Structure formats: structure tokens, C-alpha cells
Coordinates of C-alpha atoms and ligand atoms in Angstrom, one line a residue:
M11 CA 110.3 139.1 82.7
N12 CA 112.4 136.9 85.1
G13 CA 115.9 136.2 83.6
N14 CA 115.6 132.5 83.7
K15 CA 112.3 132.6 81.7
A16 CA 113.9 134.9 78.9
E17 CA 116.8 132.5 78.9
I18 CA 114.6 129.4 78.5
I19 CA 112.8 131.2 75.6
R20 CA 116.2 132.2 74.0
I21 CA 117.4 128.4 74.3
L22 CA 114.1 127.1 72.7
Q23 CA 114.1 129.7 70.0
S24 CA 117.7 129.1 69.1
S25 CA 117.0 125.3 68.8
G26 CA 115.0 126.1 65.8
G27 CA 111.9 124.1 66.8
K28 CA 113.9 121.0 67.8
P29 CA 113.1 119.7 71.4
V30 CA 115.6 120.5 74.2
S31 CA 115.5 118.4 77.4
G32 CA 114.7 119.6 80.7
Q33 CA 118.1 118.4 81.8
E34 CA 119.9 120.3 79.3
I35 CA 118.1 123.5 80.0
G36 CA 118.6 123.0 83.8
S37 CA 122.2 122.5 83.5
K38 CA 122.7 125.6 81.3
L39 CA 120.9 127.7 83.7
G40 CA 122.2 126.0 86.8
I41 CA 118.5 125.1 88.0
T42 CA 116.8 121.8 88.7
R43 CA 114.3 120.1 86.0
A44 CA 111.4 120.8 88.4
M45 CA 112.5 124.6 88.3
V46 CA 112.5 124.4 84.3
W47 CA 109.2 122.9 84.3
K48 CA 107.6 125.6 86.5
Y49 CA 109.0 128.1 84.3
I50 CA 107.8 126.5 81.2
R51 CA 104.2 126.5 82.7
E52 CA 104.7 130.6 83.4
I53 CA 106.0 131.0 79.8
R54 CA 102.9 129.3 78.5
K55 CA 100.6 131.6 80.3
D56 CA 102.6 134.5 78.6
G57 CA 101.1 133.0 75.2
Y58 CA 104.0 130.8 74.1
E59 CA 103.1 127.5 72.7
I60 CA 105.5 124.9 74.0
K61 CA 105.0 121.1 73.3
S62 CA 106.5 118.8 76.2
S63 CA 107.4 115.3 75.3
P64 CA 108.2 113.0 78.0
K65 CA 111.9 112.0 77.9
V66 CA 112.6 114.1 74.8
G67 CA 112.0 117.7 76.2
Y68 CA 110.4 120.9 75.1
A69 CA 109.9 122.5 71.7
L70 CA 108.7 125.9 71.0
K71 CA 105.9 125.8 68.6
S72 CA 104.9 129.4 68.3
S73 CA 105.4 132.6 70.0
P74 CA 102.8 135.3 71.0
D75 CA 102.3 138.4 68.9
M76 CA 103.5 140.6 71.5
L77 CA 106.3 143.0 71.6
Y78 CA 108.0 141.3 74.4
P79 CA 111.6 142.4 75.0
E80 CA 113.1 139.0 75.2
Q81 CA 111.7 138.4 71.7
I82 CA 113.1 141.7 70.5
K83 CA 116.5 141.2 72.0
A84 CA 116.8 137.5 70.5
G85 CA 119.3 138.0 67.7
L86 CA 119.2 141.6 67.9
E87 CA 122.2 143.0 65.8
T88 CA 122.9 146.3 67.8
S89 CA 125.3 147.1 70.5
L90 CA 123.6 150.2 72.0
L91 CA 119.9 150.6 70.9
G92 CA 117.4 148.1 72.6
R93 CA 120.0 146.6 75.2
E94 CA 117.5 147.7 77.8
I95 CA 113.9 147.5 76.9
L96 CA 110.9 148.6 79.2
Y97 CA 107.8 146.9 78.2
Y98 CA 104.2 148.1 78.8
N99 CA 101.0 146.6 77.7
E100 CA 99.2 150.1 78.1
V101 CA 100.5 153.5 78.9
E102 CA 99.6 157.1 78.5
S103 CA 102.7 158.0 76.2
T104 CA 105.8 156.1 75.8
N105 CA 107.6 159.6 75.3
S106 CA 106.4 160.8 78.9
I107 CA 107.8 157.7 80.4
A108 CA 111.0 157.8 78.6
K109 CA 111.4 161.7 79.6
E110 CA 110.7 160.6 83.2
L111 CA 113.3 157.8 83.2
A112 CA 116.0 159.4 81.0
S113 CA 118.3 160.4 83.6
K114 CA 118.2 156.9 85.3
Y115 CA 118.6 154.7 82.2
P116 CA 121.3 154.3 79.9
E117 CA 121.6 155.6 76.3
G118 CA 119.8 153.3 73.7
T119 CA 117.0 152.2 76.5
V120 CA 113.6 151.5 74.6
V121 CA 110.4 152.2 76.1
I122 CA 107.8 150.2 74.2
A123 CA 104.0 149.8 74.6
E124 CA 101.1 147.8 72.9
T125 CA 98.8 150.7 73.2
Q126 CA 98.9 154.4 74.3
K127 CA 95.8 156.1 75.8
K128 CA 97.4 159.6 75.2
G129 CA 99.8 159.1 72.5
R130 CA 101.1 162.6 71.6
G131 CA 101.9 163.8 68.2
R132 CA 103.7 166.8 66.8
M133 CA 102.5 170.4 67.6
G134 CA 100.2 169.1 70.5
S135 CA 98.3 166.6 68.2
E136 CA 96.9 163.5 69.6
W137 CA 98.3 160.3 68.3
Q138 CA 96.0 157.3 67.7
S139 CA 97.8 154.2 69.0
L140 CA 95.8 151.1 68.5
P141 CA 96.9 147.5 69.4
G142 CA 98.9 145.9 66.6
G143 CA 100.9 149.2 66.1
I144 CA 104.4 149.9 67.2
W145 CA 104.6 152.7 69.6
F146 CA 108.0 153.2 71.2
S147 CA 110.7 155.9 72.5
V148 CA 114.4 155.7 72.4
I149 CA 116.5 157.5 74.9
L150 CA 119.7 159.0 73.3
K151 CA 122.4 161.0 74.9
P152 CA 124.5 162.6 72.1
S153 CA 127.2 165.1 73.0
V154 CA 126.2 167.7 70.3
P155 CA 125.0 171.3 70.4
L156 CA 121.2 171.9 70.8
E157 CA 121.0 173.0 67.0
Y158 CA 121.5 169.3 65.9
T159 CA 118.1 168.4 67.0
A160 CA 116.7 169.0 63.5
K161 CA 119.3 166.8 62.1
M162 CA 118.4 164.1 64.4
T163 CA 114.8 164.1 63.3
L164 CA 116.0 163.5 59.7
V165 CA 118.2 160.6 61.0
A166 CA 115.0 158.9 62.6
G167 CA 113.1 159.3 59.6
L168 CA 115.7 157.8 57.2
A169 CA 116.0 154.8 59.6
V170 CA 112.3 154.1 59.7
S171 CA 112.1 154.3 55.8
K172 CA 115.0 152.2 55.2
A173 CA 113.7 149.5 57.7
M174 CA 110.4 149.6 56.0
R175 CA 111.8 149.2 52.5
E176 CA 113.2 145.8 53.6
L177 CA 109.5 144.7 53.5
G178 CA 109.3 145.7 49.9
V179 CA 107.2 148.8 50.3
D180 CA 108.1 152.2 48.7
A181 CA 108.5 154.2 51.9
R182 CA 109.5 157.8 51.6
I183 CA 110.1 160.7 53.9
K184 CA 108.1 163.9 54.1
W185 CA 110.3 166.8 55.6
P186 CA 110.8 166.9 58.3
N187 CA 110.1 163.3 59.5
D188 CA 106.7 161.7 58.6
V189 CA 107.1 158.6 56.6
L190 CA 104.7 157.9 53.9
I191 CA 103.8 155.0 51.6
H192 CA 102.2 155.9 48.2
G193 CA 101.5 159.3 49.9
K194 CA 99.8 158.3 53.0
K195 CA 101.3 158.6 56.4
V196 CA 102.5 155.3 57.9
C197 CA 104.7 156.8 60.7
G198 CA 105.2 159.7 62.8
I199 CA 108.1 160.8 64.7
L200 CA 108.2 163.1 67.8
T201 CA 111.7 164.4 68.9
E202 CA 111.7 165.9 72.3
V203 CA 114.8 167.3 73.7
D204 CA 116.2 168.1 77.2
A205 CA 119.2 170.7 77.0
E206 CA 121.1 172.7 79.5
V207 CA 122.5 176.1 78.1
E208 CA 123.3 175.1 74.4
K209 CA 124.2 171.2 74.8
I210 CA 121.8 168.6 74.6
D211 CA 121.4 166.4 78.0
H212 CA 119.1 163.9 76.2
V213 CA 116.9 163.2 73.4
I214 CA 113.6 161.2 73.4
L215 CA 113.1 159.9 69.9
G216 CA 109.2 158.9 69.8
I217 CA 108.3 156.7 66.8
G218 CA 104.6 155.6 66.0
I219 CA 104.2 153.0 63.2
N220 CA 101.0 151.9 62.0
A221 CA 101.9 148.3 61.6
N222 CA 99.2 145.8 61.9
V223 CA 96.4 148.4 62.2
R224 CA 93.8 148.6 59.3
Q225 CA 93.1 151.9 57.6
S226 CA 89.5 151.4 58.5
E227 CA 90.1 151.6 62.3
F228 CA 91.7 155.0 62.0
R229 CA 89.6 157.9 63.3
E230 CA 87.8 159.6 60.6
E231 CA 89.9 162.8 60.3
I232 CA 92.9 161.0 59.6
R233 CA 91.7 158.0 57.7
E234 CA 92.0 159.2 54.2
D235 CA 95.5 160.4 54.6
S236 CA 96.9 157.4 56.6
T237 CA 97.9 153.9 55.8
S238 CA 99.5 150.9 57.6
L239 CA 102.1 148.3 56.8
E240 CA 99.6 145.4 57.0
D241 CA 97.5 147.3 54.4
E242 CA 100.5 148.0 52.2
V243 CA 102.1 144.6 52.4
G244 CA 98.8 142.7 52.0
K245 CA 99.0 140.9 55.4
P246 CA 100.0 141.5 59.0
I247 CA 103.9 142.0 59.3
D248 CA 105.9 140.3 62.0
R249 CA 106.4 143.1 64.4
I250 CA 109.3 141.5 66.2
V251 CA 111.3 141.0 63.1
F252 CA 110.5 144.5 61.9
M253 CA 111.4 146.0 65.3
K254 CA 114.7 144.2 65.2
Q255 CA 115.4 145.7 61.7
L256 CA 114.5 149.1 62.8
L257 CA 116.6 149.3 65.8
F258 CA 119.3 148.1 63.7
E259 CA 118.9 150.7 61.0
L260 CA 118.4 153.4 63.7
E261 CA 121.7 152.5 65.5
Q262 CA 123.5 152.5 61.9
Q263 CA 122.1 156.1 61.2
Y264 CA 122.9 157.1 64.7
I265 CA 126.6 156.0 64.6
K266 CA 126.9 157.7 61.1
F267 CA 125.3 160.9 62.8
T268 CA 127.9 160.9 65.6
T269 CA 130.9 160.2 63.6
Q270 CA 130.4 161.2 60.0
K271 CA 129.8 164.1 57.9
F272 CA 126.1 165.0 58.0
S273 CA 126.3 165.5 54.2
D274 CA 126.5 161.7 53.7
I275 CA 123.1 161.4 55.7
V276 CA 121.4 164.3 53.9
S277 CA 122.3 162.7 50.4
E278 CA 120.8 159.5 51.4
W279 CA 117.7 161.2 52.8
I280 CA 117.2 163.1 49.7
S281 CA 117.2 159.9 47.7
L282 CA 114.2 158.8 49.9
S283 CA 112.6 162.2 50.0
D284 CA 108.9 162.5 49.1
T285 CA 109.1 166.2 49.5
I286 CA 111.8 167.4 47.3
G287 CA 110.3 168.9 43.9
K288 CA 106.9 169.2 45.4
E289 CA 105.0 172.6 45.9
V290 CA 104.8 173.1 49.6
T291 CA 103.2 175.5 52.3
V292 CA 105.4 175.4 55.5
T293 CA 104.2 177.1 58.7
T294 CA 106.7 178.1 61.2
P295 CA 105.9 180.0 64.5
V296 CA 106.8 183.2 62.8
K297 CA 105.7 182.9 59.2
I298 CA 104.1 180.9 56.3
I299 CA 106.2 180.1 53.4
E300 CA 105.0 178.8 50.0
G301 CA 107.1 177.6 47.3
K302 CA 108.9 174.7 45.7
A303 CA 110.9 172.3 48.0
V304 CA 114.3 172.2 46.4
G305 CA 116.7 170.8 49.0
V306 CA 117.8 170.1 52.4
T307 CA 120.7 171.7 53.9
D308 CA 123.5 170.2 56.0
K309 CA 121.7 171.7 59.0
G310 CA 118.7 169.6 58.2
A311 CA 116.7 172.6 57.1
L312 CA 114.4 172.5 54.2
L313 CA 115.2 174.7 51.3
V314 CA 112.1 176.3 49.6
K315 CA 112.3 178.5 46.6
T316 CA 109.5 180.9 46.6
K317 CA 107.5 182.5 43.8
N318 CA 109.7 185.7 44.0
N319 CA 112.7 183.5 43.6
V320 CA 113.9 183.9 47.4
R321 CA 115.5 180.8 48.9
E322 CA 114.2 180.2 52.3
E323 CA 115.9 177.9 54.7
I324 CA 113.4 176.6 57.1
I325 CA 114.9 174.6 60.2
A326 CA 111.4 173.4 61.9
G327 CA 107.9 173.7 60.8
R328 CA 104.7 172.0 59.6
C329 CA 105.0 171.1 55.9
R330 CA 101.9 170.7 53.6
Y331 CA 102.0 169.8 50.0
S332 CA 100.3 172.5 47.9
K333 CA 99.1 170.6 45.0
Ligands
BTN25 C1 103.5 163.0 64.8 O1 102.7 163.8 65.1 O2 103.6 162.7 63.4 C2 104.2 162.4 65.7 C3 103.7 161.2 66.3 C4 104.7 160.5 67.3 C5 103.9 159.3 67.9 C6 105.0 158.4 68.8 S1 104.2 156.9 69.2 C7 105.4 156.5 70.5 C8 105.7 158.0 71.1 N1 105.0 158.2 72.3 C9 104.2 159.2 71.9 O3 103.3 159.6 72.9 N2 104.4 159.8 70.8 C10 105.3 159.1 70.1

């Protein structure tokens, strides 16, 4: 969106519904009143409801339910994440776009879309991405060794759960990084890494949230095990407010990850874990491990105690609950 349009929206939003004169807006932006009027008409076409009263000015009555960058950025309390947001109405996959653009865009850039035609899930699965959800990818460039990827996955799951808990729902993390409410999946995270030798070049954190999507809209195979924020809260959520909170939490956890001991993150992760204490079956590329999930290590690995009392440390795999 044009910078002047974004700035006009910001001015109208920060006036809290009170009218602002075309003169005042024009002088703030260094443009004429006629130009302000031209932009107001364009902003209306984007779905904003703006009342204009002669000699009084313009007042914002409502904003569209779209994940427009200028809406997310207004009052966003981050210094890195979401400073640059690339918005699309429909894409194949935000992770694919973020991967292509990672070398050209700064760390913290967000790629967000209203829908995805070929949303990608873990292990090659398809990720259903209907309108009303929140589908986005963040480009990160941490200077850490490749083996830290598993830890980043936990960081993302923790941030999502914390942001959701602000809505009053009991969001919990299923290792490694699904977020569940009442045992049903509400968010999936796909972490993709590009590394040279043993050092990470960039990480794409792809986050898919069933926000304002109804359970009945999910395809049949996943319907029973999935839920949405709308279903859990009992009404549609404000996706913009939620997105701001999520980027804030993600940045907080990311700062902790790059500056503090990982054990601090692990203990918070464990406090919100849905998996610890459960009987699990974990499938890795080399074996299947059955037992009780008893902890998470400082490497981000799941600790499983098998029937033979062997403690297995699993760094990556698909986890299913056995009972
Ligand atoms: C999973 O299988 O649980 C991971 C799902 C990840 C989906 C998100 S939606 C935004 C981003 N773009 C993608 O294509 N996938 C991720």
C-alpha cells in the first residue's frame, strides 16, 4: 500500500474515532487537501468505512477484516518482527515465498496471506488454509549452529501458545510444535532451514492458525482432531489484535533464545506442554519409539522412557499419543 494511504489510516486510527480535518492530515503529510480526499476514496475502496463531514473532517468508523500490513503495524510492540510485512490475498504457500525472498529481505520480515492454495504441512502433508485463518511465515537469520533448529521449533510453539492464552483459552503444546486446545489442533508450525556447512543461513518459521475458521469447514480427515480459535472462544477473534500479540510473543521468545540459557525456555515450554506424562509413539526416520514422554532436554529433544526402562532422546519425529 502507498505510504500516504497507510499514514492516513494510522492518523485516523490514533484519533480514536474523532474526526480529523483534511487540512490537518494534509499538513502532517505535506500534501494538499485534494490529495487527502483522493487517498480517502482509495482507502474506502480497500474496505475501510470513513465518515466525512464537511468542515469537520474524516472519522474512521470501521476497518476491514483483512490482515493488511498497515493494520498489523499500527501500535505493534516489536522492534524486529513485522517491521516489514509482505501481504498477499492468495498464494500457493507463504513458506515458499519467504524461502525465495529470504536473501533479499531483512530478518524479521513477515509474509502473510488470506488463503493458501498449496499450504504445506510437516512431512509433506497438505495444510488446509481457508479464508479467516492466519497463514504466515517469518524470515529469521540467527547466528547459531544448525543443530539449534529443534530449539527454534519449541520457541515458536511456546510463543503461539502464550499469545493464544491471552484470549483466555487453554492452549498447550504437543511436542515438537503443534498447539492444541482441549486436545485438538489449532495451529501447526513448519520450520524450514537453509544452512551452509554447519551454520544456519536463514530459518523460515511457517505458522498456520485456525483463527476464524469453523470446525465444520475442515476437510473430513482432520475435522475430528482440529479446532479453531473462533470455535473455542465462541465468537470470531480480532485477527489483527491477535497477530500483534503473536509477533510480540514471538519476538520476546526469540530474544530469549538468542541471549539466554535455553533451559529457561524449556522450563516454560514444559509448563505449557500437553505431551509430558502421556504415552506416546514417536516415528523417526530410523525407528519407532513407544513409551512415556517424561521431559524435554536442553537441546529441544523429547525424552521418552520405554517399557524396558530405556530413556530415548528424540530430536525430531512425528509424535502420536498412544492412549
Ligand atoms: C503442520 O503440519 O502442522 C505444519 C503446518 C504449517 C502451516 C503453515 S501456514 C503458513 C506456512 N506456509 C505453509 O505453506 N505452511 C506454513
